[in-house]
Coordinates of N, CA and C and ligand atoms in Angstrom, one line a residue:
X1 N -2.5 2.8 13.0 CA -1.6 2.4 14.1 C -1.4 0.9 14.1
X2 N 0.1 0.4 14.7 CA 0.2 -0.7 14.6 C 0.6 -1.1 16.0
X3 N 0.2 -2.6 16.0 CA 0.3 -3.0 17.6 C 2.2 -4.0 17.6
X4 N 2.6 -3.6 18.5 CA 4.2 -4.5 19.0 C 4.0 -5.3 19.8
X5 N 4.6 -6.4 19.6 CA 4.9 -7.1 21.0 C 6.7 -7.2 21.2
X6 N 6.4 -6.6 22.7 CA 7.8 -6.2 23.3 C 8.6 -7.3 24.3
X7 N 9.1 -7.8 24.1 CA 9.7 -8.7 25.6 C 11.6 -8.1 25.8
X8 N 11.2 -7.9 26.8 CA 12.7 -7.0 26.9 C 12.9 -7.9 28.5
X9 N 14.6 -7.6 28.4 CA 15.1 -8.1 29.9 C 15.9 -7.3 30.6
X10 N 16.0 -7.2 31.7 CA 16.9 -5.7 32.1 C 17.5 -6.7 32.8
X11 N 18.9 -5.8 33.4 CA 19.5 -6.4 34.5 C 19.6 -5.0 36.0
X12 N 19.2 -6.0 36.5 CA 19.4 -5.2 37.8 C 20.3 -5.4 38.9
X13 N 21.0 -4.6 39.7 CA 21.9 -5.1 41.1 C 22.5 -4.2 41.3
X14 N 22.5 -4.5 42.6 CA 22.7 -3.1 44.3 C 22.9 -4.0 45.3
X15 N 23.9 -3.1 46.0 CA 23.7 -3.7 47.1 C 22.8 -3.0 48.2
X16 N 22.3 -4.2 49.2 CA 21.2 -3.7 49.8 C 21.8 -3.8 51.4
X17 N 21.3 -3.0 52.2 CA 21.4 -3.1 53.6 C 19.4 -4.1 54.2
X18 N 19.9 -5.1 55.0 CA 18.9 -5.8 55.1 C 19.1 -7.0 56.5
X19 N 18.3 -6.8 57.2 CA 18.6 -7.7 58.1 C 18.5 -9.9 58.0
X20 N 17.5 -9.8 56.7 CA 17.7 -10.7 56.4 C 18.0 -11.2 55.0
X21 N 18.1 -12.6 54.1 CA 17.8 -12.2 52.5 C 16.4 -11.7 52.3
X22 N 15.2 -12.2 53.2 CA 14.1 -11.9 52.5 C 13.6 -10.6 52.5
X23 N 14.3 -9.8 53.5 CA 14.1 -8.5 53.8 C 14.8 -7.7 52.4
X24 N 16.0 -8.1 52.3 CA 16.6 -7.6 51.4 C 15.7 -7.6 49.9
X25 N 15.3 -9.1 49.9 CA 14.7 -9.4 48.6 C 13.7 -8.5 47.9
X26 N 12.8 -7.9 49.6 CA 11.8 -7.2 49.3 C 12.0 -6.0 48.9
X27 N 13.1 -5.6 49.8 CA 13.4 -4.2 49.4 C 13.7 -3.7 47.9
X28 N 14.8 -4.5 47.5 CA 15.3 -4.8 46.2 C 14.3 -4.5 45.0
X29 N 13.3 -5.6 45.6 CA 12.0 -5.4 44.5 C 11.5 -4.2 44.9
X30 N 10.9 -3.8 45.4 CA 10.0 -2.1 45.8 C 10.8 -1.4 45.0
X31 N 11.8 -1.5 45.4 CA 13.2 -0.2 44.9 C 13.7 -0.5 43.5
X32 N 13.1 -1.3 43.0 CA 13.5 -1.9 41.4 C 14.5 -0.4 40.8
X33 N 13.2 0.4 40.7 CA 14.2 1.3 39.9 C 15.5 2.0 40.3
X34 N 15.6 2.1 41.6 CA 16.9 2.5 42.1 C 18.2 1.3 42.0
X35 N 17.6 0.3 41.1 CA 18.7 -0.7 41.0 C 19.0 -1.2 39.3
X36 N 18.3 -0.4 39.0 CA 18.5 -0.4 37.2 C 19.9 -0.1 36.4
X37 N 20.3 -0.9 36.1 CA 21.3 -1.0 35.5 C 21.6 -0.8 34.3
X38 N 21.3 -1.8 33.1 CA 20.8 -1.7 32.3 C 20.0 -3.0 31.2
X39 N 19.7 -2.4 30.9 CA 19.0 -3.6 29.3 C 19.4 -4.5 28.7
X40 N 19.1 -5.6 28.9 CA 20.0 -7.2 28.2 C 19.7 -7.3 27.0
X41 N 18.3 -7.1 26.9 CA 18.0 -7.4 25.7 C 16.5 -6.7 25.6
X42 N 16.3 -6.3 24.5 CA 14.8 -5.7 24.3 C 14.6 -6.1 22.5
X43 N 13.6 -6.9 22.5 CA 12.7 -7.4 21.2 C 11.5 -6.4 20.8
X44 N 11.4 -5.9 19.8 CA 10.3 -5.1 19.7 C 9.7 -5.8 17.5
X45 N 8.5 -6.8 17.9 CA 7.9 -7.6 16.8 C 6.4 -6.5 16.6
X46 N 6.7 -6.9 15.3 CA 5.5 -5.7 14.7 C 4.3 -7.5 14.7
X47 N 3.2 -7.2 15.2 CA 2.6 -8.1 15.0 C 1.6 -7.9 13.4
X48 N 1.5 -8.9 12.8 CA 1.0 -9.1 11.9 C -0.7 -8.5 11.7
X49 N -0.8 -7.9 11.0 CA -2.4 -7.4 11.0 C -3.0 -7.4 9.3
X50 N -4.8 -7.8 9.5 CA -5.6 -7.9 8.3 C -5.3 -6.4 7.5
X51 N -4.8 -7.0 6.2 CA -4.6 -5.7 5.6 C -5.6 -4.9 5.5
X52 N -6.9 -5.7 5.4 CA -8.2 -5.0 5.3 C -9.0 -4.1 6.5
X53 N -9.2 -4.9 7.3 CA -10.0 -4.4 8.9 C -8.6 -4.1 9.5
X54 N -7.5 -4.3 9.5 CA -6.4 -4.1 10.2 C -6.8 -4.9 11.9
X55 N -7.6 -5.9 12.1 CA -7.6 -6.3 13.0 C -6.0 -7.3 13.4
X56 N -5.9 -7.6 14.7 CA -4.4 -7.9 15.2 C -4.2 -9.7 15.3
X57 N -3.3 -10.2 14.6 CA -3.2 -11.8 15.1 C -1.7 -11.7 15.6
X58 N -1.4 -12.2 17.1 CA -1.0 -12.3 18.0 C 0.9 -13.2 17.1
X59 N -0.4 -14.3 16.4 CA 0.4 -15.2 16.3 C 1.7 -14.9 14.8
X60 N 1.2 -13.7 14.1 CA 1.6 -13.6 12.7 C 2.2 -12.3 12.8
X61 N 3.4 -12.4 11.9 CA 4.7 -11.5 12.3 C 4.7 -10.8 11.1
X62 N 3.5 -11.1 10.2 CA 3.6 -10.5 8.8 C 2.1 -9.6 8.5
X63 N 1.9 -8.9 8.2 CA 0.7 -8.7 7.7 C -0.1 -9.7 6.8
X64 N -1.5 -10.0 7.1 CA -2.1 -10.9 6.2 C -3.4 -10.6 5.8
X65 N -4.3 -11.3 5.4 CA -5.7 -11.1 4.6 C -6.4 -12.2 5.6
X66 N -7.0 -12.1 6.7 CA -8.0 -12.7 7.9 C -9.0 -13.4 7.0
X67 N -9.9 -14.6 7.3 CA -10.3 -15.1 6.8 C -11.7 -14.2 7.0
X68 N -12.3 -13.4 7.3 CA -13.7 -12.8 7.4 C -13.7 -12.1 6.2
X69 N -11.8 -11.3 5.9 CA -12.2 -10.1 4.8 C -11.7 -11.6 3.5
X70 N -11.2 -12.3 4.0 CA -11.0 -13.4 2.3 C -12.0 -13.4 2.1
X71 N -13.0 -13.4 2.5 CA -14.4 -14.2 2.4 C -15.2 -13.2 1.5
X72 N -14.9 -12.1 2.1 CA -15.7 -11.2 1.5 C -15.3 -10.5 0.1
X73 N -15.7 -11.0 -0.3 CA -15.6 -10.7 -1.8 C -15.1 -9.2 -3.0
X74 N -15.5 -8.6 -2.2 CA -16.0 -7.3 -2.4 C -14.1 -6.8 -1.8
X75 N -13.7 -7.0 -1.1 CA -12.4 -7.0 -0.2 C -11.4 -7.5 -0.8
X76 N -11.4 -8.4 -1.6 CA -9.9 -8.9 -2.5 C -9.3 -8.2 -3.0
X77 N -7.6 -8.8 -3.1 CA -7.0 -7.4 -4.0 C -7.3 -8.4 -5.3
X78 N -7.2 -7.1 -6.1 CA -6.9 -7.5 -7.7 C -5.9 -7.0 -7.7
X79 N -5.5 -7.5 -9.1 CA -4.2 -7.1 -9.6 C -4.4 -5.9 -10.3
X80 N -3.4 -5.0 -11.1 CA -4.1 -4.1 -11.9 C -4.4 -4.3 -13.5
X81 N -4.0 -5.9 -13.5 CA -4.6 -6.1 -15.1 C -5.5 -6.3 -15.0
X82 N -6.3 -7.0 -13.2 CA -7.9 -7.4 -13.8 C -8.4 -6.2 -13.4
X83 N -8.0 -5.3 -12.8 CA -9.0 -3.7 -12.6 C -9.1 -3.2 -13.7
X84 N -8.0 -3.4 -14.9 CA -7.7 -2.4 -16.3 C -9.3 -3.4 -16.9
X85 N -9.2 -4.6 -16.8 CA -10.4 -5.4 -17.1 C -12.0 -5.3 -16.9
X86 N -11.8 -4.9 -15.4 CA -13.3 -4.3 -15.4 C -14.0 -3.4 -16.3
X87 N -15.5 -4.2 -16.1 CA -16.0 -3.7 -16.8 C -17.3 -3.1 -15.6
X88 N -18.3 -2.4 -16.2 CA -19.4 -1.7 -15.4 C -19.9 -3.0 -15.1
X89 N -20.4 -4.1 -15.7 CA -21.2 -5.1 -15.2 C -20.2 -5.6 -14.3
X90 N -18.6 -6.1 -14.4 CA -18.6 -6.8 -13.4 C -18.0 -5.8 -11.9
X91 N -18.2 -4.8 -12.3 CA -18.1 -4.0 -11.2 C -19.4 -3.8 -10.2
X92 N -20.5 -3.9 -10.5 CA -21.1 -3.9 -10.0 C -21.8 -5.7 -9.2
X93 N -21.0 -6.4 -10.0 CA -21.2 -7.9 -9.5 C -20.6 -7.1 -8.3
X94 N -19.0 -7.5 -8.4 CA -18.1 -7.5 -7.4 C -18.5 -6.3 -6.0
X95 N -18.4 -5.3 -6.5 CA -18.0 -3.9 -5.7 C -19.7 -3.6 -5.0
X96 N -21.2 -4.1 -5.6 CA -22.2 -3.3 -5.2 C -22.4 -1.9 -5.7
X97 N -21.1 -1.3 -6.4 CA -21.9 -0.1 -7.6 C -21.0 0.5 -7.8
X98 N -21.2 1.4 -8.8 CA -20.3 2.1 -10.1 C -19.9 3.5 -10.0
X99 N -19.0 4.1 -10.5 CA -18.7 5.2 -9.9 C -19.7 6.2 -10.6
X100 N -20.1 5.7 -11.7 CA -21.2 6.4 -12.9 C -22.5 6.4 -12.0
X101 N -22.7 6.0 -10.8 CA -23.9 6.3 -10.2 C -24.1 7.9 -10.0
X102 N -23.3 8.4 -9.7 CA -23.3 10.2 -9.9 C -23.1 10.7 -10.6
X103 N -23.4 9.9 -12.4 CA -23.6 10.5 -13.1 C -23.2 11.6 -13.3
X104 N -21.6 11.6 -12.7 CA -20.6 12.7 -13.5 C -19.6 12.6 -14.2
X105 N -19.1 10.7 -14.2 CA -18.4 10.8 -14.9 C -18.6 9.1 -15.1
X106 N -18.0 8.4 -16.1 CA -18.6 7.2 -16.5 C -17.1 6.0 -16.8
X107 N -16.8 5.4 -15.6 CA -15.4 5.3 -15.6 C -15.1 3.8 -16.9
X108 N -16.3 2.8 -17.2 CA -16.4 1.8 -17.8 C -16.9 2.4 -19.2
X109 N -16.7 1.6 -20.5 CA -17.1 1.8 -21.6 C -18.7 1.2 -21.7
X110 N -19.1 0.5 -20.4 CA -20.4 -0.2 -21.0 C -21.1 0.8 -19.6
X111 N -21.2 1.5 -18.9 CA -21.5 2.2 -17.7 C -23.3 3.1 -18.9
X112 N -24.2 2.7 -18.2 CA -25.4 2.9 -18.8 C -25.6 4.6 -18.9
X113 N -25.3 5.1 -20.1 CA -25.1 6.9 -19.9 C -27.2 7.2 -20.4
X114 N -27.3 8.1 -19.4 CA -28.4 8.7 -20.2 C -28.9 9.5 -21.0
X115 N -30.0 9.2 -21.7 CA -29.8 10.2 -23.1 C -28.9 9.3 -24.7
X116 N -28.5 8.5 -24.0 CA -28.0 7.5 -25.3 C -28.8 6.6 -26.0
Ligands
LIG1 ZN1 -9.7 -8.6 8.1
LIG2 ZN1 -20.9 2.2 -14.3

């Protein structure tokens, strides 16, 4: 899910029966929707969110990389030359472990097989 921020303007106007303006004013307001007209303008901005935790910054209209998940190492995109590059050692630097841990299938050429 993604969060919007909306700012829309309507226009509204009626005429009101009212003994005074401020009577009228109030009424006007209470009764908003009986005075709907229509829509000036309505803005609907996709707010920008961490591609990783998908948490929301208010201020960014784009999706971005938050500085908690930059940090975290394990979280970076690679490209797919340096994935084609991984190897079992630096996969387990980066990532904390190997898909060869379940020992059913051995996705690196250097991935420790047993029995070899
Ligand atoms: Zn994040
Ligand atoms: Zn491995």
């Amino acid at each position: 899910m993604a969060t919007y921020n909306i700012t829309a303007v309507y226009e509204y106007a009626g005429e009101i029966e009212a003994d005074s303006p401020e009577e009228a004013e109030a009424i006007f307001l209470k009764d908003l929707n009986d005075y709907y007209s229509s829509t000036e303008s309505l803005e609907i901005e996709k707010l920008g969110e961490c591609v990783v935790c998908g948490e929301v910054d208010s201020n960014a209209s784009e999706d971005f990389t938050c500085d908690v998940c930059a940090m975290d190492k394990s979280q970076e995109s690679y490209s797919w030359s340096e994935m084609a590059e991984l190897t079992h050692k630096k996969q387990v630097e980066i990532f904390g472990w190997c898909g060869c841990e379940e020992k059913e299938h051995f996705p690196y050429d250097d991935c420790p097989r047993e029995g070899e």
